[in-house]
mmCIF file of C-alpha atoms in Angstrom:
data_model
loop_
_atom_site.group_PDB
_atom_site.id
_atom_site.type_symbol
_atom_site.label_atom_id
_atom_site.label_comp_id
_atom_site.label_asym_id
_atom_site.label_seq_id
_atom_site.Cartn_x
_atom_site.Cartn_y
_atom_site.Cartn_z
ATOM 1 C CA MET A 1 -4.762 -20.004 11.747
ATOM 2 C CA GLU A 2 -3.509 -22.069 8.859
ATOM 3 C CA LEU A 3 -1.701 -20.569 5.904
ATOM 4 C CA ASP A 4 -4.511 -21.471 3.469
ATOM 5 C CA GLN A 5 -7.035 -19.503 5.484
ATOM 6 C CA ALA A 6 -4.612 -16.591 5.933
ATOM 7 C CA TYR A 7 -4.040 -16.596 2.166
ATOM 8 C CA ARG A 8 -7.759 -16.466 1.359
ATOM 9 C CA GLU A 9 -8.367 -13.639 3.835
ATOM 10 C CA ASN A 10 -5.348 -11.447 3.038
ATOM 11 C CA VAL A 11 -4.188 -12.045 -0.539
ATOM 12 C CA ASN A 12 -6.222 -9.198 -2.064
ATOM 13 C CA ASP A 13 -5.153 -6.656 0.568
ATOM 14 C CA LEU A 14 -1.503 -7.649 0.233
ATOM 15 C CA TYR A 15 -1.746 -7.404 -3.548
ATOM 16 C CA ARG A 16 -3.276 -3.906 -3.368
ATOM 17 C CA TYR A 17 -0.613 -2.780 -0.901
ATOM 18 C CA LEU A 18 2.240 -4.154 -2.998
ATOM 19 C CA TYR A 19 0.690 -2.770 -6.182
ATOM 20 C CA SER A 20 0.511 0.669 -4.598
ATOM 21 C CA LEU A 21 4.205 0.392 -3.773
ATOM 22 C CA SER A 22 5.488 -1.137 -7.010
ATOM 23 C CA LYS A 23 3.012 0.392 -9.517
ATOM 24 C CA ASP A 24 3.211 -2.807 -11.565
ATOM 25 C CA HIS A 25 0.690 -5.649 -11.671
ATOM 26 C CA PHE A 26 3.216 -8.408 -12.376
ATOM 27 C CA ILE A 27 5.711 -7.257 -9.771
ATOM 28 C CA ALA A 28 2.923 -7.030 -7.184
ATOM 29 C CA GLU A 29 1.815 -10.585 -8.003
ATOM 30 C CA ASP A 30 5.385 -11.868 -7.720
ATOM 31 C CA LEU A 31 5.864 -10.090 -4.408
ATOM 32 C CA VAL A 32 2.610 -11.509 -3.013
ATOM 33 C CA GLN A 33 3.805 -14.985 -3.917
ATOM 34 C CA GLU A 34 7.207 -14.241 -2.380
ATOM 35 C CA ALA A 35 5.540 -13.001 0.824
ATOM 36 C CA PHE A 36 3.423 -16.131 1.171
ATOM 37 C CA TYR A 37 6.415 -18.327 0.337
ATOM 38 C CA ARG A 38 8.355 -16.663 3.154
ATOM 39 C CA ALA A 39 5.328 -17.057 5.417
ATOM 40 C CA TYR A 40 5.199 -20.764 4.551
ATOM 41 C CA LEU A 41 8.864 -21.169 5.433
ATOM 42 C CA HIS A 42 8.763 -19.258 8.716
ATOM 43 C CA LEU A 43 5.196 -19.488 9.993
ATOM 44 C CA GLU A 44 5.921 -22.403 12.318
ATOM 45 C CA ASP A 45 9.043 -20.723 13.734
ATOM 46 C CA TYR A 46 7.183 -17.746 15.182
ATOM 47 C CA GLU A 47 4.415 -17.281 17.714
ATOM 48 C CA ILE A 48 2.181 -14.887 15.777
ATOM 49 C CA SER A 49 -0.780 -13.234 17.447
ATOM 50 C CA ASN A 50 -1.855 -11.080 14.477
ATOM 51 C CA ILE A 51 -1.228 -12.875 11.185
ATOM 52 C CA ARG A 52 -2.518 -9.961 9.058
ATOM 53 C CA ALA A 53 0.007 -7.449 10.406
ATOM 54 C CA TRP A 54 2.778 -10.047 10.213
ATOM 55 C CA LEU A 55 1.951 -10.770 6.543
ATOM 56 C CA PHE A 56 2.042 -7.051 5.754
ATOM 57 C CA LYS A 57 5.453 -6.891 7.421
ATOM 58 C CA VAL A 58 6.692 -9.851 5.364
ATOM 59 C CA ALA A 59 5.283 -8.257 2.192
ATOM 60 C CA TYR A 60 6.923 -4.929 3.011
ATOM 61 C CA HIS A 61 10.298 -6.629 3.499
ATOM 62 C CA ALA A 62 9.841 -8.556 0.244
ATOM 63 C CA PHE A 63 9.225 -5.229 -1.530
ATOM 64 C CA ILE A 64 12.296 -3.642 0.077
ATOM 65 C CA ASP A 65 14.414 -6.642 -0.982
ATOM 66 C CA PHE A 66 13.055 -6.379 -4.517
ATOM 67 C CA GLN A 67 13.767 -2.659 -4.582
ATOM 68 C CA ARG A 68 17.346 -3.200 -3.408
ATOM 69 C CA LYS A 69 17.931 -5.854 -6.064
ATOM 70 C CA ASN A 70 16.621 -3.755 -8.930
ATOM 71 C CA LYS A 71 17.639 -0.230 -7.850
ATOM 72 C CA ARG A 72 15.294 1.424 -10.278
ATOM 73 C CA LEU A 73 12.317 3.724 -10.106
ATOM 74 C CA VAL A 74 9.023 2.315 -11.302
ATOM 75 C CA THR A 75 6.683 4.813 -12.949
ATOM 76 C CA VAL A 76 2.929 4.748 -13.186
ATOM 77 C CA ASP A 77 1.746 3.978 -16.714
ATOM 78 C CA GLN A 78 -1.740 2.727 -16.101
ATOM 79 C CA LEU A 79 -4.196 2.769 -13.242
ATOM 80 C CA VAL A 80 -6.616 0.032 -12.378
ATOM 81 C CA GLU A 81 -10.075 1.237 -13.244
ATOM 82 C CA GLY A 82 -12.664 0.793 -10.526
ATOM 83 C CA GLU A 83 -15.933 -0.957 -11.089
ATOM 84 C CA SER A 84 -18.559 1.430 -12.339
ATOM 85 C CA GLY A 85 -22.225 1.564 -11.484
ATOM 86 C CA SER A 86 -24.960 1.632 -14.093
ATOM 87 C CA LYS A 87 -25.854 5.263 -13.266
ATOM 88 C CA GLU A 88 -22.394 6.609 -13.976
ATOM 89 C CA THR A 89 -21.773 8.452 -17.175
ATOM 90 C CA PRO A 90 -18.515 8.258 -19.103
ATOM 91 C CA GLU A 91 -17.821 11.889 -18.192
ATOM 92 C CA LYS A 92 -18.255 11.173 -14.494
ATOM 93 C CA ARG A 93 -15.964 8.132 -14.694
ATOM 94 C CA LEU A 94 -13.356 10.207 -16.507
ATOM 95 C CA LEU A 95 -13.491 12.932 -13.856
ATOM 96 C CA GLU A 96 -13.266 10.386 -11.054
ATOM 97 C CA LYS A 97 -10.316 8.666 -12.713
ATOM 98 C CA GLU A 98 -8.613 12.001 -13.254
ATOM 99 C CA SER A 99 -9.076 13.041 -9.623
ATOM 100 C CA PHE A 100 -7.895 9.608 -8.478
ATOM 101 C CA GLN A 101 -4.764 9.999 -10.624
ATOM 102 C CA ARG A 102 -4.138 13.400 -9.055
ATOM 103 C CA LEU A 103 -4.557 11.944 -5.574
ATOM 104 C CA LEU A 104 -2.115 9.141 -6.382
ATOM 105 C CA ALA A 105 0.336 11.698 -7.724
ATOM 106 C CA ASP A 106 -0.008 13.658 -4.480
ATOM 107 C CA ILE A 107 0.621 10.515 -2.438
ATOM 108 C CA ASP A 108 3.563 9.541 -4.649
ATOM 109 C CA SER A 109 5.125 12.955 -4.117
ATOM 110 C CA LEU A 110 5.402 12.303 -0.377
ATOM 111 C CA ARG A 111 8.607 11.098 1.184
ATOM 112 C CA GLU A 112 8.882 7.312 1.114
ATOM 113 C CA GLN A 113 8.296 6.772 4.839
ATOM 114 C CA GLU A 114 5.261 9.090 4.873
ATOM 115 C CA ARG A 115 3.838 7.357 1.796
ATOM 116 C CA HIS A 116 4.175 3.904 3.399
ATOM 117 C CA VAL A 117 2.544 5.083 6.633
ATOM 118 C CA LEU A 118 -0.351 6.730 4.775
ATOM 119 C CA LEU A 119 -0.972 3.654 2.622
ATOM 120 C CA LEU A 120 -0.875 1.217 5.537
ATOM 121 C CA CYS A 121 -3.006 3.252 7.958
ATOM 122 C CA ASP A 122 -5.521 4.932 5.664
ATOM 123 C CA LEU A 123 -5.816 2.649 2.648
ATOM 124 C CA HIS A 124 -5.258 -0.750 4.252
ATOM 125 C CA GLN A 125 -6.639 0.282 7.646
ATOM 126 C CA LEU A 126 -3.949 -1.281 9.797
ATOM 127 C CA LYS A 127 -3.919 -0.133 13.400
ATOM 128 C CA TYR A 128 -1.156 2.279 14.309
ATOM 129 C CA HIS A 129 0.834 -0.240 16.319
ATOM 130 C CA GLU A 130 0.512 -2.816 13.516
ATOM 131 C CA ALA A 131 1.765 -0.358 10.898
ATOM 132 C CA ALA A 132 4.623 0.698 13.195
ATOM 133 C CA ASP A 133 5.587 -2.947 13.569
ATOM 134 C CA VAL A 134 5.415 -3.518 9.799
ATOM 135 C CA LEU A 135 7.703 -0.551 9.109
ATOM 136 C CA GLY A 136 9.944 -1.153 12.111
ATOM 137 C CA ILE A 137 9.481 2.321 13.590
ATOM 138 C CA LYS A 138 8.244 3.643 16.924
ATOM 139 C CA LEU A 139 4.553 4.394 17.384
ATOM 140 C CA ASN A 140 5.105 8.121 17.981
ATOM 141 C CA THR A 141 7.255 8.355 14.854
ATOM 142 C CA LEU A 142 4.510 6.663 12.852
ATOM 143 C CA LYS A 143 1.916 9.103 14.176
ATOM 144 C CA SER A 144 4.023 12.126 13.269
ATOM 145 C CA HIS A 145 4.717 10.740 9.763
ATOM 146 C CA LEU A 146 1.003 10.052 9.299
ATOM 147 C CA HIS A 147 0.022 13.525 10.474
ATOM 148 C CA ARG A 148 2.537 15.175 8.130
ATOM 149 C CA ALA A 149 1.501 12.986 5.197
ATOM 150 C CA ARG A 150 -2.200 13.709 5.672
ATOM 151 C CA LYS A 151 -1.524 17.429 6.022
ATOM 152 C CA LYS A 152 0.621 17.543 2.875
ATOM 153 C CA VAL A 153 -1.949 15.656 0.811
ATOM 154 C CA MET A 154 -4.820 17.800 2.094
ATOM 155 C CA ASP A 155 -2.864 21.002 1.404
ATOM 156 C CA ARG A 156 -2.180 19.885 -2.153
ATOM 157 C CA VAL A 157 -5.823 18.961 -2.720
ATOM 158 C CA LYS A 158 -7.020 22.303 -1.319
ATOM 159 C CA GLU A 159 -4.501 24.178 -3.458
ATOM 160 C CA ARG A 160 -5.651 22.310 -6.562
ATOM 161 C CA MET A 161 -9.298 23.041 -5.740
ATOM 162 C CA LYS A 162 -8.509 26.770 -5.512
ATOM 163 C CA THR A 163 -6.776 26.760 -8.885
ATOM 164 C CA ASP A 164 -9.623 24.794 -10.503
ATOM 165 C CA GLU A 165 -12.241 27.356 -9.445
#
C-alpha cells in the first residue's frame, strides 16, 4: 500500500485518536502530520503487514514525544459538536452533549494506560493484538487494562444514573 492511499484511509481516525489524547485541534493536526512524516521517512525500511496499526503506533509515539517535550497538562475547553439530525431538538442536543462531556470526563479520570487502551480498542476499534503492539505491552496486560477501564467507566455511569434519579 502506498502512503497516499494509507493517508486517505487513516487520516481521520488518526486525527480523532490524537485529538482524544491531546484535547486540542491544532496539536492533533500537527501530530497527524508528524506521524505521516515519520511514516514517509521509515515506510520503506520496514516490512509492514498492517499499515493501520503501524500508523497508530507511530502516532502514539509522536504524541508521547510531544508530551515529553512540553511537560504540561492539556485541559478540555471545547468539545467537537456532532452532526445533528433534523428531528433533534436543541434540548436533546444539549442533553446529549452534556452526557458526552460526562463520559469524556469519566474516561479522562482513568489512569493513562487504561485510557489509551479504552480509546484504541473501543473508540478506534483496533484489534487487541494491534492495540497491544501500538502501546508496546503484552496482550494479557492490555486485556486486563481494558477490563478495568470498562468496569470503572460503567461504575461511574451507573453511579451518576442513580444520583440523577
